[in-house]
Amino acid sequence: MDGDLEISLDKLPIKRLEALEENGLERFPADLGYDEKRVNLIRRIDFAWAVEREDPSKKQKSEGASAKEGTATSQQQWPWQSLVENLQLAHQELSVIIDLINTVEANDAVTVAGMTRPKQLPNEHLSDLAVSTATKLQCFRNLGKYFKQSAKSLEEQIAREARFYGALIRLQQNWKIKRHRLVAAASGNEGFYIDLFDNSLYDSAAIFRPSSLSTIPIEHDTAGMLAVNLPRKSCHSLQFEVLGLRSASNLGKAGETKTPVGVNDSSKEPGKEHASNDERVREIHLTLREVHRAIHDEQVFDLVNREACNPSIGVNLAGIKENYLRLSIGQGASVSISLVPSSQDDETYGASHRITTETSCVPSESVDGVKLGGVDKPKKLGIPSPLGFEIYLRQVFHEHVFVKAKNKAMSSSRSQISSQPPKDNSNILGHFCMSLAHRIFSNKVLSVLENLVYRTPNVHLVSHPTWHSRTSSWTLSVKIPQSILHAGSQIPMSTAGAVKNIRSPFWTRVVVIDDSIRVEGEGSPNVVGLFRGRPDSVSSINGYDCDLVDLPIILLQQVASQIIQWLHEEALTVGIKANRDFLSLAFELDQGEIVRLVAHVDPEDTQGCISWWLTVDDGVVEEHKLHPDMSDVESESRKFLGYLSLDVLYSTLLDFLNLCSC
Amino acid sequence: MNKGGVGLGGGAGGAAGPTAAAAAAAAQKQKTLLQRVDTDIGNLVDNFGFLVNVARVNDPPVRNSQESFMMEMRAARMVQAADSLLKLVSELKQTAVFSGFASLNDHVDQRMEEFNKLAENTNGRLARIGEEAAASLKELESHYYSSTLRTSAPE
């Protein structure tokens, strides 16, 4: 159908002039009411085209009329006002039409044949298409952005996880990592933790309480990286003190272990992540090592406690408190072992192996205090190295309890048997205390020996390391000077013998076991032989026990008798007739006089321990040696020779060669 | 995830000897994992296919907007499928690292050997140091006692 529905925008319904009277009065049409207007509008609907062909002239006429009248009304103040009102009227017309259609339809009289949209022009169609395409493109672009974003975040998540698991795997190479399923479900933390508990110890009879440090949770820190957080002051370590006077050596405070970093520092730049990852793992290793050590210390302390409370040899419990134990080890010293929390703050020394060495070895001080010739005997001699003993305590417990437990658990024949099993397998603490006591005692013995040797010429002190914690040994040997040996070879020997048997230096061995001293020596006087008046028959080696107080005098007597023995042999070699007594050598002169060379030993003598006297007997044997006090007063029969060295003695001997008749 | 628990339990049971139950559990777990993988990959592929198919521009704009909503939804599903795949992968990694008992045991043995060797070396070194110290001590003592410090008798 070619009849178009046209809407004509009519001129404004301003008051149109209806008529103009002669007297110039303008008559306007009466205002119509709203309904009237509607009715008029309805009436205006021209159904003529449906009935007959529309008259194009009529149309044009009305269009022209409306155009004309439209221009007349163009002089309005607001140019759009007319448009707006026309649109409103058009809207009303449309609503009228629709109502009409509905009414008609409702009456079933007329049905709407159809409504068609005017056919779109091609450019409109294309523009619609363009808009849709653009919208779709925009949609896809948004999707693309979304995908990129999620890809990036997923990659970051992967990288983070890779770092976390990389660190975890590296930790796993050294530590036992386990997982709590329930904790994982609850906290979303994956529930990993490091288990530092040692299962092998549960097999042994002792029941260890599992330390609170045994499980350490692994967490993410703020950057998503692996972190291990320890509560502060939770680690304890052993503190070992030998109590008594304070000494100068304050070992152990030097930061032997680095400060363990409890909380990881997440303020590192992302660019240094790789390097910091390594550092982080290393720090965590250190932290865990600290915790492991703390657990070990706790267990050692536990063992020490248990053993201390059982009465056993060598262990004397002097005091006990929570985390503190004091044992007295004899020798006037006592040891305190305590568990102290190791400080994890950033102090100069993070590790708290604070060991102050204090010892009250009074007896040794009296010997040490003797200052000779400007030589200041260091007080350190009396003090055992505290760090060494701390390490030894740990080592001995580790070896005999932990390693044994492990070996038992593994039931392997490969056992690390130490070179010195304790005397009593279950008395480790006793062994340790006795070792400590022995060390203090042997230091005293050593100072005594050194003192003696210092003041005695031609005597050498040789130490023999025994590699046993409760045994020490030294040798005092009389070394014959080279000059005498050479000289001796030039003197014609009366005794046959192609090669002069160079006597090995006389030796005296001092062995200290725990706190008992044993002296063994060559050429020591045979007491029985003395009583029989035949001092020549000396047994080759004699040994006897003594204590520290008697040690100097016994050693000096030994040395002096060895010297006398040697002089005697030399005299016989040279051809002098001489008789040997305990500490004297008697020569018979031409006139029948007996000249004695007597050795006098005095450990307290500051100038020398062995002094030599010359006594002349007129045939009357005087038991000079029985006189307790040999005063320095020289008399006719007694002459003080001094503190002679071996070559002087030898030359003295040779002087006698001229005097003696043989 | 509980499947990990099953895996660990299965792994622990396997330590005693591969029992039938452990083997069945392991097979079941493997099947489940494969199923998950398939689901996720299928998701990804389907959704992406739909996205591509919907690229056509339709005339009524309402269909376009409908399609755009659907596209967003498909995209979200894709991302979620990818995420769950990644989770699966990390789970597998965890299981491999922490339940691979054969490799763990080997590693532990190796470390033990290393440490034992280290301990022996250290002990040997300590013994050597001790011997050297003893030898030096002997030498020094003999030198000291035969030196002029000593031969000049203290007066």
PDB file of C-alpha atoms in Angstrom, chain B:
ATOM      1  CA  MET B   1      43.390 -31.858  49.451  1.00  0.00           C
ATOM      2  CA  ASN B   2      42.528 -35.248  50.586  1.00  0.00           C
ATOM      3  CA  LYS B   3      43.985 -36.972  47.582  1.00  0.00           C
ATOM      4  CA  GLY B   4      47.398 -35.993  48.811  1.00  0.00           C
ATOM      5  CA  GLY B   5      46.608 -37.694  52.073  1.00  0.00           C
ATOM      6  CA  VAL B   6      45.661 -40.801  50.252  1.00  0.00           C
ATOM      7  CA  GLY B   7      48.877 -40.619  48.335  1.00  0.00           C
ATOM      8  CA  LEU B   8      50.977 -40.265  51.468  1.00  0.00           C
ATOM      9  CA  GLY B   9      49.090 -43.008  53.174  1.00  0.00           C
ATOM     10  CA  GLY B  10      49.572 -45.125  50.114  1.00  0.00           C
ATOM     11  CA  GLY B  11      53.200 -44.216  49.992  1.00  0.00           C
ATOM     12  CA  ALA B  12      53.715 -45.034  53.647  1.00  0.00           C
ATOM     13  CA  GLY B  13      52.007 -48.315  53.169  1.00  0.00           C
ATOM     14  CA  GLY B  14      54.219 -48.909  50.234  1.00  0.00           C
ATOM     15  CA  ALA B  15      57.240 -48.596  52.421  1.00  0.00           C
ATOM     16  CA  ALA B  16      56.370 -51.819  54.122  1.00  0.00           C
ATOM     17  CA  GLY B  17      55.928 -53.550  50.866  1.00  0.00           C
ATOM     18  CA  PRO B  18      53.572 -52.903  48.015  1.00  0.00           C
ATOM     19  CA  THR B  19      50.355 -54.251  49.356  1.00  0.00           C
ATOM     20  CA  ALA B  20      47.376 -54.736  47.156  1.00  0.00           C
ATOM     21  CA  ALA B  21      45.375 -52.071  48.921  1.00  0.00           C
ATOM     22  CA  ALA B  22      48.157 -49.567  48.494  1.00  0.00           C
ATOM     23  CA  ALA B  23      48.507 -50.393  44.836  1.00  0.00           C
ATOM     24  CA  ALA B  24      44.758 -50.103  44.317  1.00  0.00           C
ATOM     25  CA  ALA B  25      44.687 -46.788  46.143  1.00  0.00           C
ATOM     26  CA  ALA B  26      47.525 -45.507  44.045  1.00  0.00           C
ATOM     27  CA  ALA B  27      45.811 -46.593  40.839  1.00  0.00           C
ATOM     28  CA  GLN B  28      42.595 -44.974  41.964  1.00  0.00           C
ATOM     29  CA  LYS B  29      44.362 -41.777  42.739  1.00  0.00           C
ATOM     30  CA  GLN B  30      46.065 -41.770  39.406  1.00  0.00           C
ATOM     31  CA  LYS B  31      42.741 -42.256  37.679  1.00  0.00           C
ATOM     32  CA  THR B  32      41.219 -39.397  39.582  1.00  0.00           C
ATOM     33  CA  LEU B  33      44.035 -37.110  38.695  1.00  0.00           C
ATOM     34  CA  LEU B  34      43.820 -37.979  35.050  1.00  0.00           C
ATOM     35  CA  GLN B  35      40.118 -37.366  35.150  1.00  0.00           C
ATOM     36  CA  ARG B  36      40.647 -33.979  36.600  1.00  0.00           C
ATOM     37  CA  VAL B  37      43.180 -33.171  33.982  1.00  0.00           C
ATOM     38  CA  ASP B  38      40.816 -34.225  31.242  1.00  0.00           C
ATOM     39  CA  THR B  39      37.982 -32.199  32.678  1.00  0.00           C
ATOM     40  CA  ASP B  40      40.035 -29.131  32.912  1.00  0.00           C
ATOM     41  CA  ILE B  41      41.508 -29.388  29.475  1.00  0.00           C
ATOM     42  CA  GLY B  42      38.087 -30.105  28.037  1.00  0.00           C
ATOM     43  CA  ASN B  43      36.772 -27.026  29.754  1.00  0.00           C
ATOM     44  CA  LEU B  44      39.462 -24.913  28.309  1.00  0.00           C
ATOM     45  CA  VAL B  45      38.992 -26.187  24.804  1.00  0.00           C
ATOM     46  CA  ASP B  46      35.212 -25.959  24.837  1.00  0.00           C
ATOM     47  CA  ASN B  47      35.083 -22.511  26.159  1.00  0.00           C
ATOM     48  CA  PHE B  48      37.655 -21.260  23.774  1.00  0.00           C
ATOM     49  CA  GLY B  49      35.815 -22.846  20.877  1.00  0.00           C
ATOM     50  CA  PHE B  50      32.652 -21.136  21.929  1.00  0.00           C
ATOM     51  CA  LEU B  51      34.396 -17.837  22.161  1.00  0.00           C
ATOM     52  CA  VAL B  52      35.653 -18.176  18.652  1.00  0.00           C
ATOM     53  CA  ASN B  53      32.294 -19.267  17.350  1.00  0.00           C
ATOM     54  CA  VAL B  54      30.509 -16.355  18.832  1.00  0.00           C
ATOM     55  CA  ALA B  55      32.640 -13.872  16.973  1.00  0.00           C
ATOM     56  CA  ARG B  56      30.041 -13.367  14.310  1.00  0.00           C
ATOM     57  CA  VAL B  57      28.224 -10.085  14.389  1.00  0.00           C
ATOM     58  CA  ASN B  58      24.503 -10.364  14.358  1.00  0.00           C
ATOM     59  CA  ASP B  59      21.931  -7.952  13.188  1.00  0.00           C
ATOM     60  CA  PRO B  60      19.722  -7.466  16.193  1.00  0.00           C
ATOM     61  CA  PRO B  61      21.973  -5.850  18.714  1.00  0.00           C
ATOM     62  CA  VAL B  62      20.320  -7.632  21.557  1.00  0.00           C
ATOM     63  CA  ARG B  63      21.876 -10.877  20.470  1.00  0.00           C
ATOM     64  CA  ASN B  64      25.252  -9.236  20.478  1.00  0.00           C
ATOM     65  CA  SER B  65      24.941  -8.081  24.027  1.00  0.00           C
ATOM     66  CA  GLN B  66      23.678 -11.483  25.033  1.00  0.00           C
ATOM     67  CA  GLU B  67      26.673 -13.000  23.392  1.00  0.00           C
ATOM     68  CA  SER B  68      29.018 -10.605  25.105  1.00  0.00           C
ATOM     69  CA  PHE B  69      27.752 -11.687  28.519  1.00  0.00           C
ATOM     70  CA  MET B  70      28.171 -15.268  27.537  1.00  0.00           C
ATOM     71  CA  MET B  71      31.671 -14.603  26.337  1.00  0.00           C
ATOM     72  CA  GLU B  72      32.635 -13.119  29.677  1.00  0.00           C
ATOM     73  CA  MET B  73      31.260 -16.099  31.421  1.00  0.00           C
ATOM     74  CA  ARG B  74      33.181 -18.487  29.204  1.00  0.00           C
ATOM     75  CA  ALA B  75      36.356 -16.568  29.721  1.00  0.00           C
ATOM     76  CA  ALA B  76      35.957 -16.774  33.480  1.00  0.00           C
ATOM     77  CA  ARG B  77      35.421 -20.488  33.208  1.00  0.00           C
ATOM     78  CA  MET B  78      38.557 -20.826  31.175  1.00  0.00           C
ATOM     79  CA  VAL B  79      40.626 -19.017  33.720  1.00  0.00           C
ATOM     80  CA  GLN B  80      39.213 -21.110  36.482  1.00  0.00           C
ATOM     81  CA  ALA B  81      40.021 -24.276  34.578  1.00  0.00           C
ATOM     82  CA  ALA B  82      43.564 -23.088  34.083  1.00  0.00           C
ATOM     83  CA  ASP B  83      43.868 -22.309  37.754  1.00  0.00           C
ATOM     84  CA  SER B  84      42.702 -25.732  38.776  1.00  0.00           C
ATOM     85  CA  LEU B  85      45.154 -27.286  36.358  1.00  0.00           C
ATOM     86  CA  LEU B  86      47.937 -25.343  37.961  1.00  0.00           C
ATOM     87  CA  LYS B  87      46.821 -26.468  41.387  1.00  0.00           C
ATOM     88  CA  LEU B  88      46.897 -30.021  40.160  1.00  0.00           C
ATOM     89  CA  VAL B  89      50.390 -29.587  38.886  1.00  0.00           C
ATOM     90  CA  SER B  90      51.590 -28.168  42.151  1.00  0.00           C
ATOM     91  CA  GLU B  91      49.941 -30.971  44.025  1.00  0.00           C
ATOM     92  CA  LEU B  92      51.754 -33.456  41.861  1.00  0.00           C
ATOM     93  CA  LYS B  93      54.991 -31.679  42.500  1.00  0.00           C
ATOM     94  CA  GLN B  94      54.420 -31.763  46.216  1.00  0.00           C
ATOM     95  CA  THR B  95      53.656 -35.420  46.126  1.00  0.00           C
ATOM     96  CA  ALA B  96      56.708 -36.098  44.079  1.00  0.00           C
ATOM     97  CA  VAL B  97      58.969 -34.157  46.342  1.00  0.00           C
ATOM     98  CA  PHE B  98      57.650 -35.227  49.675  1.00  0.00           C
ATOM     99  CA  SER B  99      56.440 -38.702  49.022  1.00  0.00           C
ATOM    100  CA  GLY B 100      58.981 -39.982  46.604  1.00  0.00           C
ATOM    101  CA  PHE B 101      60.419 -42.196  49.258  1.00  0.00           C
ATOM    102  CA  ALA B 102      62.826 -44.061  47.074  1.00  0.00           C
ATOM    103  CA  SER B 103      64.589 -40.930  45.998  1.00  0.00           C
ATOM    104  CA  LEU B 104      64.355 -39.458  49.478  1.00  0.00           C
ATOM    105  CA  ASN B 105      65.922 -42.522  51.008  1.00  0.00           C
ATOM    106  CA  ASP B 106      68.650 -42.517  48.440  1.00  0.00           C
ATOM    107  CA  HIS B 107      69.301 -38.911  49.105  1.00  0.00           C
ATOM    108  CA  VAL B 108      69.360 -39.448  52.850  1.00  0.00           C
ATOM    109  CA  ASP B 109      71.802 -42.311  52.452  1.00  0.00           C
ATOM    110  CA  GLN B 110      73.984 -40.216  50.275  1.00  0.00           C
ATOM    111  CA  ARG B 111      73.998 -37.379  52.745  1.00  0.00           C
ATOM    112  CA  MET B 112      74.766 -39.739  55.567  1.00  0.00           C
ATOM    113  CA  GLU B 113      77.701 -41.067  53.661  1.00  0.00           C
ATOM    114  CA  GLU B 114      78.915 -37.588  52.965  1.00  0.00           C
ATOM    115  CA  PHE B 115      78.629 -36.593  56.557  1.00  0.00           C
ATOM    116  CA  ASN B 116      80.276 -39.728  57.804  1.00  0.00           C
ATOM    117  CA  LYS B 117      83.121 -39.149  55.450  1.00  0.00           C
ATOM    118  CA  LEU B 118      83.344 -35.603  56.619  1.00  0.00           C
ATOM    119  CA  ALA B 119      83.403 -36.767  60.203  1.00  0.00           C
ATOM    120  CA  GLU B 120      86.131 -39.275  59.444  1.00  0.00           C
ATOM    121  CA  ASN B 121      88.133 -36.684  57.611  1.00  0.00           C
ATOM    122  CA  THR B 122      87.784 -34.328  60.490  1.00  0.00           C
ATOM    123  CA  ASN B 123      88.794 -36.985  62.948  1.00  0.00           C
ATOM    124  CA  GLY B 124      91.785 -37.848  60.812  1.00  0.00           C
ATOM    125  CA  ARG B 125      92.697 -34.238  60.578  1.00  0.00           C
ATOM    126  CA  LEU B 126      92.396 -33.782  64.303  1.00  0.00           C
ATOM    127  CA  ALA B 127      94.567 -36.813  64.878  1.00  0.00           C
ATOM    128  CA  ARG B 128      97.135 -35.440  62.461  1.00  0.00           C
ATOM    129  CA  ILE B 129      97.055 -32.098  64.160  1.00  0.00           C
ATOM    130  CA  GLY B 130      97.561 -33.815  67.461  1.00  0.00           C
ATOM    131  CA  GLU B 131     100.492 -35.769  66.150  1.00  0.00           C
ATOM    132  CA  GLU B 132     102.045 -32.724  64.631  1.00  0.00           C
ATOM    133  CA  ALA B 133     101.534 -30.822  67.836  1.00  0.00           C
ATOM    134  CA  ALA B 134     103.154 -33.626  69.805  1.00  0.00           C
ATOM    135  CA  ALA B 135     106.099 -33.749  67.414  1.00  0.00           C
ATOM    136  CA  SER B 136     106.486 -30.000  67.549  1.00  0.00           C
ATOM    137  CA  LEU B 137     106.265 -30.077  71.303  1.00  0.00           C
ATOM    138  CA  LYS B 138     108.970 -32.668  71.519  1.00  0.00           C
ATOM    139  CA  GLU B 139     111.222 -30.730  69.219  1.00  0.00           C
ATOM    140  CA  LEU B 140     110.597 -27.466  70.939  1.00  0.00           C
ATOM    141  CA  GLU B 141     111.192 -28.958  74.324  1.00  0.00           C
ATOM    142  CA  SER B 142     114.479 -30.488  73.338  1.00  0.00           C
ATOM    143  CA  HIS B 143     115.530 -27.244  71.741  1.00  0.00           C
ATOM    144  CA  TYR B 144     114.504 -25.245  74.727  1.00  0.00           C
ATOM    145  CA  TYR B 145     116.168 -27.403  77.247  1.00  0.00           C
ATOM    146  CA  SER B 146     119.394 -27.533  75.329  1.00  0.00           C
ATOM    147  CA  SER B 147     119.353 -23.870  74.477  1.00  0.00           C
ATOM    148  CA  THR B 148     121.435 -21.208  76.119  1.00  0.00           C
ATOM    149  CA  LEU B 149     118.453 -20.168  78.204  1.00  0.00           C
ATOM    150  CA  ARG B 150     118.952 -23.276  80.138  1.00  0.00           C
ATOM    151  CA  THR B 151     122.590 -24.090  79.856  1.00  0.00           C
ATOM    152  CA  SER B 152     123.526 -20.899  81.607  1.00  0.00           C
ATOM    153  CA  ALA B 153     122.674 -22.091  85.020  1.00  0.00           C
ATOM    154  CA  PRO B 154     120.476 -19.689  86.936  1.00  0.00           C
ATOM    155  CA  GLU B 155     122.454 -18.179  89.704  1.00  0.00           C
TER     156      GLU B 155
END
